[in-house]
PDB file of C-alpha atoms in Angstrom:
ATOM      1  CA  UNK M   1     -27.298  16.329  -3.959  1.00  0.00           C
ATOM      2  CA  UNK M   2     -24.665  16.511  -1.248  1.00  0.00           C
ATOM      3  CA  UNK M   3     -21.096  15.326  -1.666  1.00  0.00           C
ATOM      4  CA  UNK M   4     -21.586  12.815   1.157  1.00  0.00           C
ATOM      5  CA  UNK M   5     -24.665  11.379  -0.541  1.00  0.00           C
ATOM      6  CA  UNK M   6     -22.776  10.994  -3.809  1.00  0.00           C
ATOM      7  CA  UNK M   7     -19.970   9.243  -1.968  1.00  0.00           C
ATOM      8  CA  UNK M   8     -22.390   6.819  -0.340  1.00  0.00           C
ATOM      9  CA  UNK M   9     -24.066   6.095  -3.667  1.00  0.00           C
ATOM     10  CA  UNK M  10     -20.716   5.393  -5.298  1.00  0.00           C
ATOM     11  CA  UNK M  11     -19.725   3.102  -2.443  1.00  0.00           C
ATOM     12  CA  UNK M  12     -22.989   1.183  -2.697  1.00  0.00           C
ATOM     13  CA  UNK M  13     -22.687   0.892  -6.483  1.00  0.00           C
ATOM     14  CA  UNK M  14     -19.105  -0.346  -6.162  1.00  0.00           C
ATOM     15  CA  UNK M  15     -20.047  -3.026  -3.637  1.00  0.00           C
ATOM     16  CA  UNK M  16     -22.989  -4.114  -5.794  1.00  0.00           C
ATOM     17  CA  UNK M  17     -20.724  -4.266  -8.835  1.00  0.00           C
ATOM     18  CA  UNK M  18     -18.179  -6.467  -7.072  1.00  0.00           C
ATOM     19  CA  UNK M  19     -20.908  -8.767  -5.756  1.00  0.00           C
ATOM     20  CA  UNK M  20     -22.434  -9.037  -9.252  1.00  0.00           C
ATOM     21  CA  UNK M  21     -19.016  -9.819 -10.717  1.00  0.00           C
ATOM     22  CA  UNK M  22     -18.478 -12.564  -8.127  1.00  0.00           C
ATOM     23  CA  UNK M  23     -21.885 -14.080  -8.875  1.00  0.00           C
ATOM     24  CA  UNK M  24     -21.241 -14.068 -12.622  1.00  0.00           C
ATOM     25  CA  UNK M  25     -17.726 -15.490 -12.334  1.00  0.00           C
ATOM     26  CA  UNK M  26     -18.557 -18.689 -10.443  1.00  0.00           C
ATOM     27  CA  UNK M  27     -21.528 -20.030  -8.537  1.00  0.00           C
ATOM     28  CA  UNK M  28     -19.518 -21.487  -5.718  1.00  0.00           C
ATOM     29  CA  UNK M  29     -17.887 -20.455  -2.487  1.00  0.00           C
ATOM     30  CA  UNK M  30     -14.125 -20.148  -2.720  1.00  0.00           C
ATOM     31  CA  UNK M  31     -13.871 -18.585  -6.175  1.00  0.00           C
ATOM     32  CA  UNK M  32     -10.890 -16.252  -6.235  1.00  0.00           C
ATOM     33  CA  UNK M  33     -11.400 -12.589  -7.084  1.00  0.00           C
ATOM     34  CA  UNK M  34      -9.117 -10.435  -9.255  1.00  0.00           C
ATOM     35  CA  UNK M  35      -6.421  -8.427  -7.495  1.00  0.00           C
ATOM     36  CA  UNK M  36      -7.099  -4.964  -6.040  1.00  0.00           C
ATOM     37  CA  UNK M  37      -5.283  -3.419  -9.000  1.00  0.00           C
ATOM     38  CA  UNK M  38      -7.387  -5.322 -11.515  1.00  0.00           C
ATOM     39  CA  UNK M  39     -10.605  -4.397  -9.699  1.00  0.00           C
ATOM     40  CA  UNK M  40      -9.579  -0.728  -9.582  1.00  0.00           C
ATOM     41  CA  UNK M  41      -8.952  -0.762 -13.342  1.00  0.00           C
ATOM     42  CA  UNK M  42     -12.223  -2.585 -14.028  1.00  0.00           C
ATOM     43  CA  UNK M  43     -14.365  -0.205 -11.975  1.00  0.00           C
ATOM     44  CA  UNK M  44     -12.270   2.911 -12.733  1.00  0.00           C
ATOM     45  CA  UNK M  45     -11.740   3.840  -9.082  1.00  0.00           C
ATOM     46  CA  UNK M  46      -8.733   4.065  -6.775  1.00  0.00           C
ATOM     47  CA  UNK M  47      -7.332   1.025  -5.013  1.00  0.00           C
ATOM     48  CA  UNK M  48      -8.152   2.768  -1.750  1.00  0.00           C
ATOM     49  CA  UNK M  49     -11.843   2.725  -2.744  1.00  0.00           C
ATOM     50  CA  UNK M  50     -11.579  -0.961  -3.718  1.00  0.00           C
ATOM     51  CA  UNK M  51      -9.900  -1.797  -0.423  1.00  0.00           C
ATOM     52  CA  UNK M  52     -12.685  -0.096   1.541  1.00  0.00           C
ATOM     53  CA  UNK M  53     -15.351  -1.920  -0.483  1.00  0.00           C
ATOM     54  CA  UNK M  54     -13.665  -5.283   0.102  1.00  0.00           C
ATOM     55  CA  UNK M  55     -13.452  -4.577   3.824  1.00  0.00           C
ATOM     56  CA  UNK M  56     -17.190  -3.859   3.979  1.00  0.00           C
ATOM     57  CA  UNK M  57     -18.047  -6.945   1.906  1.00  0.00           C
ATOM     58  CA  UNK M  58     -15.841  -9.084   4.134  1.00  0.00           C
ATOM     59  CA  UNK M  59     -17.675  -7.744   7.189  1.00  0.00           C
ATOM     60  CA  UNK M  60     -20.957  -8.761   5.533  1.00  0.00           C
ATOM     61  CA  UNK M  61     -19.650 -12.265   4.880  1.00  0.00           C
ATOM     62  CA  UNK M  62     -19.685 -11.910   1.095  1.00  0.00           C
ATOM     63  CA  UNK M  63     -15.982 -12.672   0.817  1.00  0.00           C
ATOM     64  CA  UNK M  64     -12.853 -13.388   2.839  1.00  0.00           C
ATOM     65  CA  UNK M  65      -9.236 -12.442   2.383  1.00  0.00           C
ATOM     66  CA  UNK M  66      -5.903 -14.087   3.099  1.00  0.00           C
ATOM     67  CA  UNK M  67      -2.710 -12.007   2.909  1.00  0.00           C
ATOM     68  CA  UNK M  68      -0.438 -13.461   0.254  1.00  0.00           C
ATOM     69  CA  UNK M  69      -3.131 -15.717  -1.251  1.00  0.00           C
ATOM     70  CA  UNK M  70      -5.905 -13.409  -2.387  1.00  0.00           C
ATOM     71  CA  UNK M  71      -9.587 -12.614  -1.928  1.00  0.00           C
ATOM     72  CA  UNK M  72     -12.235 -15.351  -2.140  1.00  0.00           C
ATOM     73  CA  UNK M  73     -15.979 -15.454  -2.540  1.00  0.00           C
ATOM     74  CA  UNK M  74     -18.163 -16.436   0.419  1.00  0.00           C
ATOM     75  CA  UNK M  75     -17.411 -16.936   4.076  1.00  0.00           C
ATOM     76  CA  UNK M  76     -14.181 -18.494   5.256  1.00  0.00           C
ATOM     77  CA  UNK M  77     -14.588 -22.252   5.495  1.00  0.00           C
ATOM     78  CA  UNK M  78     -14.237 -23.774   8.938  1.00  0.00           C
ATOM     79  CA  UNK M  79     -11.683 -26.072   7.330  1.00  0.00           C
ATOM     80  CA  UNK M  80      -9.641 -23.060   6.295  1.00  0.00           C
ATOM     81  CA  UNK M  81      -7.081 -22.321   9.007  1.00  0.00           C
ATOM     82  CA  UNK M  82      -7.505 -18.856  10.460  1.00  0.00           C
ATOM     83  CA  UNK M  83      -3.974 -17.687  11.039  1.00  0.00           C
ATOM     84  CA  UNK M  84      -3.355 -15.421  13.986  1.00  0.00           C
ATOM     85  CA  UNK M  85      -3.156 -11.830  12.851  1.00  0.00           C
ATOM     86  CA  UNK M  86       0.343 -10.736  13.766  1.00  0.00           C
ATOM     87  CA  UNK M  87      -0.815  -7.125  13.639  1.00  0.00           C
ATOM     88  CA  UNK M  88      -2.766  -7.768  16.830  1.00  0.00           C
ATOM     89  CA  UNK M  89       0.595  -7.834  18.594  1.00  0.00           C
ATOM     90  CA  UNK M  90       2.330  -5.038  16.687  1.00  0.00           C
ATOM     91  CA  UNK M  91       2.802  -1.356  17.338  1.00  0.00           C
ATOM     92  CA  UNK M  92       3.593   1.323  14.741  1.00  0.00           C
ATOM     93  CA  UNK M  93       7.187   1.151  15.945  1.00  0.00           C
ATOM     94  CA  UNK M  94       7.308  -2.564  15.072  1.00  0.00           C
ATOM     95  CA  UNK M  95       6.120  -1.780  11.558  1.00  0.00           C
ATOM     96  CA  UNK M  96       8.647   0.992  11.074  1.00  0.00           C
ATOM     97  CA  UNK M  97      11.461  -1.230  12.333  1.00  0.00           C
ATOM     98  CA  UNK M  98      10.380  -3.995   9.954  1.00  0.00           C
ATOM     99  CA  UNK M  99      10.340  -1.572   7.028  1.00  0.00           C
ATOM    100  CA  UNK M 100      13.891  -0.515   7.874  1.00  0.00           C
ATOM    101  CA  UNK M 101      14.982  -4.140   7.769  1.00  0.00           C
ATOM    102  CA  UNK M 102      13.193  -5.087   4.550  1.00  0.00           C
ATOM    103  CA  UNK M 103      12.876  -2.170   2.144  1.00  0.00           C
ATOM    104  CA  UNK M 104      16.471  -0.875   1.907  1.00  0.00           C
ATOM    105  CA  UNK M 105      17.634  -4.411   1.053  1.00  0.00           C
ATOM    106  CA  UNK M 106      14.912  -4.738  -1.596  1.00  0.00           C
ATOM    107  CA  UNK M 107      16.110  -1.534  -3.252  1.00  0.00           C
ATOM    108  CA  UNK M 108      19.703  -2.766  -3.149  1.00  0.00           C
ATOM    109  CA  UNK M 109      18.658  -5.999  -4.851  1.00  0.00           C
ATOM    110  CA  UNK M 110      16.579  -4.087  -7.410  1.00  0.00           C
ATOM    111  CA  UNK M 111      19.626  -2.042  -8.368  1.00  0.00           C
ATOM    112  CA  UNK M 112      21.353  -5.297  -9.284  1.00  0.00           C
ATOM    113  CA  UNK M 113      18.527  -7.507 -10.527  1.00  0.00           C
ATOM    114  CA  UNK M 114      15.749  -5.330 -11.969  1.00  0.00           C
ATOM    115  CA  UNK M 115      15.125  -5.657 -15.691  1.00  0.00           C
ATOM    116  CA  UNK M 116      14.932  -2.526 -17.860  1.00  0.00           C
ATOM    117  CA  UNK M 117      11.140  -2.824 -17.949  1.00  0.00           C
ATOM    118  CA  UNK M 118      11.004  -3.120 -14.160  1.00  0.00           C
ATOM    119  CA  UNK M 119      13.187  -0.036 -13.773  1.00  0.00           C
ATOM    120  CA  UNK M 120      10.870   1.775 -16.182  1.00  0.00           C
ATOM    121  CA  UNK M 121       7.914   0.784 -13.977  1.00  0.00           C
ATOM    122  CA  UNK M 122       9.705   2.036 -10.852  1.00  0.00           C
ATOM    123  CA  UNK M 123      10.362   5.342 -12.611  1.00  0.00           C
ATOM    124  CA  UNK M 124       6.758   5.588 -13.843  1.00  0.00           C
ATOM    125  CA  UNK M 125       5.221   4.966 -10.427  1.00  0.00           C
ATOM    126  CA  UNK M 126       7.611   7.516  -8.933  1.00  0.00           C
ATOM    127  CA  UNK M 127       6.393  10.139 -11.417  1.00  0.00           C
ATOM    128  CA  UNK M 128       2.743   9.276 -10.787  1.00  0.00           C
ATOM    129  CA  UNK M 129       3.283   9.541  -7.056  1.00  0.00           C
ATOM    130  CA  UNK M 130       4.918  12.955  -7.398  1.00  0.00           C
ATOM    131  CA  UNK M 131       2.082  14.159  -9.642  1.00  0.00           C
ATOM    132  CA  UNK M 132      -0.710  12.987  -7.307  1.00  0.00           C
ATOM    133  CA  UNK M 133      -3.123  15.807  -6.502  1.00  0.00           C
ATOM    134  CA  UNK M 134      -4.870  14.241  -3.524  1.00  0.00           C
ATOM    135  CA  UNK M 135      -4.213  11.801  -0.703  1.00  0.00           C
ATOM    136  CA  UNK M 136      -6.074   8.879  -2.282  1.00  0.00           C
ATOM    137  CA  UNK M 137      -4.037   9.044  -5.491  1.00  0.00           C
ATOM    138  CA  UNK M 138      -0.792   9.538  -3.580  1.00  0.00           C
ATOM    139  CA  UNK M 139      -1.495   6.532  -1.377  1.00  0.00           C
ATOM    140  CA  UNK M 140      -2.170   4.314  -4.402  1.00  0.00           C
ATOM    141  CA  UNK M 141       0.979   5.352  -6.260  1.00  0.00           C
ATOM    142  CA  UNK M 142       3.171   5.367  -3.139  1.00  0.00           C
ATOM    143  CA  UNK M 143       2.224   1.745  -2.534  1.00  0.00           C
ATOM    144  CA  UNK M 144       2.740   0.939  -6.225  1.00  0.00           C
ATOM    145  CA  UNK M 145       6.181   2.571  -6.120  1.00  0.00           C
ATOM    146  CA  UNK M 146       7.427   0.543  -3.169  1.00  0.00           C
ATOM    147  CA  UNK M 147       5.871  -2.629  -4.611  1.00  0.00           C
ATOM    148  CA  UNK M 148       7.599  -2.054  -7.962  1.00  0.00           C
ATOM    149  CA  UNK M 149      10.936  -1.885  -6.146  1.00  0.00           C
ATOM    150  CA  UNK M 150      10.144  -5.107  -4.275  1.00  0.00           C
ATOM    151  CA  UNK M 151       9.230  -6.865  -7.513  1.00  0.00           C
ATOM    152  CA  UNK M 152      12.405  -5.557  -9.135  1.00  0.00           C
ATOM    153  CA  UNK M 153      14.467  -7.273  -6.435  1.00  0.00           C
ATOM    154  CA  UNK M 154      14.056 -10.569  -8.285  1.00  0.00           C
ATOM    155  CA  UNK M 155      13.457 -12.383  -4.993  1.00  0.00           C
ATOM    156  CA  UNK M 156       9.878 -13.707  -4.593  1.00  0.00           C
ATOM    157  CA  UNK M 157      10.366 -14.556  -0.912  1.00  0.00           C
ATOM    158  CA  UNK M 158      11.622 -11.059  -0.125  1.00  0.00           C
ATOM    159  CA  UNK M 159       8.714  -9.635  -2.130  1.00  0.00           C
ATOM    160  CA  UNK M 160       6.296 -11.654  -0.002  1.00  0.00           C
ATOM    161  CA  UNK M 161       7.928 -10.216   3.116  1.00  0.00           C
ATOM    162  CA  UNK M 162       7.305  -6.754   1.691  1.00  0.00           C
ATOM    163  CA  UNK M 163       3.620  -7.564   1.146  1.00  0.00           C
ATOM    164  CA  UNK M 164       3.224  -8.805   4.722  1.00  0.00           C
ATOM    165  CA  UNK M 165       4.847  -5.697   6.190  1.00  0.00           C
ATOM    166  CA  UNK M 166       2.900  -3.470   3.786  1.00  0.00           C
ATOM    167  CA  UNK M 167      -0.443  -4.932   4.884  1.00  0.00           C
ATOM    168  CA  UNK M 168       0.491  -4.268   8.500  1.00  0.00           C
ATOM    169  CA  UNK M 169       1.655  -0.753   7.639  1.00  0.00           C
ATOM    170  CA  UNK M 170      -1.712   0.095   6.091  1.00  0.00           C
ATOM    171  CA  UNK M 171      -3.617  -1.325   9.015  1.00  0.00           C
ATOM    172  CA  UNK M 172      -1.575   0.005  11.911  1.00  0.00           C
ATOM    173  CA  UNK M 173       0.499   2.986  10.824  1.00  0.00           C
ATOM    174  CA  UNK M 174      -0.965   4.421   7.642  1.00  0.00           C
ATOM    175  CA  UNK M 175      -4.540   4.690   8.844  1.00  0.00           C
ATOM    176  CA  UNK M 176      -3.576   6.823  11.830  1.00  0.00           C
ATOM    177  CA  UNK M 177      -0.943   8.892  10.008  1.00  0.00           C
ATOM    178  CA  UNK M 178      -2.588   9.274   6.622  1.00  0.00           C
ATOM    179  CA  UNK M 179      -4.153  12.723   6.839  1.00  0.00           C
ATOM    180  CA  UNK M 180      -1.399  14.201   8.964  1.00  0.00           C
ATOM    181  CA  UNK M 181       1.434  12.770   6.870  1.00  0.00           C
ATOM    182  CA  UNK M 182       0.065  13.317   3.381  1.00  0.00           C
ATOM    183  CA  UNK M 183      -0.157  17.099   3.389  1.00  0.00           C
ATOM    184  CA  UNK M 184       1.116  18.585   0.096  1.00  0.00           C
ATOM    185  CA  UNK M 185       4.418  19.779   1.596  1.00  0.00           C
ATOM    186  CA  UNK M 186       5.204  16.358   3.044  1.00  0.00           C
ATOM    187  CA  UNK M 187       4.147  14.580  -0.126  1.00  0.00           C
ATOM    188  CA  UNK M 188       6.585  16.776  -2.054  1.00  0.00           C
ATOM    189  CA  UNK M 189       9.419  15.969   0.348  1.00  0.00           C
ATOM    190  CA  UNK M 190       8.726  12.228   0.226  1.00  0.00           C
ATOM    191  CA  UNK M 191       8.550  12.403  -3.581  1.00  0.00           C
ATOM    192  CA  UNK M 192      11.997  13.990  -3.702  1.00  0.00           C
ATOM    193  CA  UNK M 193      13.326  11.103  -1.609  1.00  0.00           C
ATOM    194  CA  UNK M 194      11.606   8.674  -3.991  1.00  0.00           C
ATOM    195  CA  UNK M 195      13.419  10.341  -6.888  1.00  0.00           C
ATOM    196  CA  UNK M 196      16.783   9.781  -5.198  1.00  0.00           C
ATOM    197  CA  UNK M 197      15.915   6.103  -4.724  1.00  0.00           C
ATOM    198  CA  UNK M 198      14.975   5.762  -8.395  1.00  0.00           C
ATOM    199  CA  UNK M 199      18.159   7.428  -9.606  1.00  0.00           C
ATOM    200  CA  UNK M 200      20.301   5.064  -7.528  1.00  0.00           C
ATOM    201  CA  UNK M 201      18.467   1.994  -8.815  1.00  0.00           C
ATOM    202  CA  UNK M 202      18.598   3.213 -12.429  1.00  0.00           C
ATOM    203  CA  UNK M 203      22.374   3.655 -12.307  1.00  0.00           C
ATOM    204  CA  UNK M 204      22.715   0.212 -10.682  1.00  0.00           C
ATOM    205  CA  UNK M 205      24.246   1.596  -7.490  1.00  0.00           C
ATOM    206  CA  UNK M 206      23.151  -0.927  -4.871  1.00  0.00           C
ATOM    207  CA  UNK M 207      24.790   0.856  -1.949  1.00  0.00           C
ATOM    208  CA  UNK M 208      23.301   4.245  -2.837  1.00  0.00           C
ATOM    209  CA  UNK M 209      19.881   2.641  -3.306  1.00  0.00           C
ATOM    210  CA  UNK M 210      20.126   1.069   0.148  1.00  0.00           C
ATOM    211  CA  UNK M 211      21.148   4.398   1.690  1.00  0.00           C
ATOM    212  CA  UNK M 212      18.407   6.346  -0.113  1.00  0.00           C
ATOM    213  CA  UNK M 213      15.666   4.027   1.130  1.00  0.00           C
ATOM    214  CA  UNK M 214      17.087   4.000   4.646  1.00  0.00           C
ATOM    215  CA  UNK M 215      17.055   7.805   4.632  1.00  0.00           C
ATOM    216  CA  UNK M 216      13.422   7.688   3.489  1.00  0.00           C
ATOM    217  CA  UNK M 217      12.561   5.232   6.267  1.00  0.00           C
ATOM    218  CA  UNK M 218      14.226   7.483   8.849  1.00  0.00           C
ATOM    219  CA  UNK M 219      12.162  10.432   7.636  1.00  0.00           C
ATOM    220  CA  UNK M 220       8.957   8.390   7.895  1.00  0.00           C
ATOM    221  CA  UNK M 221       9.940   7.296  11.405  1.00  0.00           C
ATOM    222  CA  UNK M 222      10.726  10.885  12.409  1.00  0.00           C
ATOM    223  CA  UNK M 223       7.403  12.052  10.999  1.00  0.00           C
ATOM    224  CA  UNK M 224       5.497   9.439  12.932  1.00  0.00           C
ATOM    225  CA  UNK M 225       7.354  10.228  16.136  1.00  0.00           C
ATOM    226  CA  UNK M 226       6.696  13.972  15.917  1.00  0.00           C
ATOM    227  CA  UNK M 227       3.019  13.303  15.193  1.00  0.00           C
ATOM    228  CA  UNK M 228       2.780  10.865  18.083  1.00  0.00           C
ATOM    229  CA  UNK M 229       4.238  13.441  20.441  1.00  0.00           C
ATOM    230  CA  UNK M 230       2.102  16.232  19.044  1.00  0.00           C
ATOM    231  CA  UNK M 231       5.119  18.240  17.909  1.00  0.00           C
ATOM    232  CA  UNK M 232       5.384  20.321  14.731  1.00  0.00           C
ATOM    233  CA  UNK M 233       7.056  18.533  11.856  1.00  0.00           C
ATOM    234  CA  UNK M 234      10.206  20.155  10.486  1.00  0.00           C
ATOM    235  CA  UNK M 235      12.294  18.809   7.600  1.00  0.00           C
TER     236      UNK M 235
END
């Protein structure tokens, strides 16, 4: 059996499993699904695999999603307002600029406000990200790392801003950059920058945390720019 065939079988089984779970949970349109993280744990797959399955099920009309509110069974009701997708008007540069504005401040707040358990989660996701052996695992833990920092900020509105920018990042920037950016050497360099961010947050140094994330954002921006221009990437 080929690897591609196995992959297709797993994808089909995952979609069938999610549809069966939705049917068992509630026999009505509008029932809310568990989060991507909960689904990944339930089906023992990566969040990237869950995200792809949800995208295919949404295209089939089995469910619909609303950033910041969740994923719901059935087709979107006509009464449900369909907000304009801001990503339709964004470029990768817009996303990178937004990350520069949001994420350094979140890290600065986390250095001040994060609880010991939240700092432990930031440290744990940093280690998992550094230990990732493939792009799928790295992507999952990289997202979890930045989300843990946002949650450690203690500001739910700022955390929601992070989620909005993160959704746009995955749609506009990450999809195009993913394979080029996540080579082992670049993953290692990004992981070292993550470690510097964690150390600043753990010692409650808000200014150093802000600077460490800004440095990370500048590296991401440089990476994207060199890829866009077709130039070799040098760190």
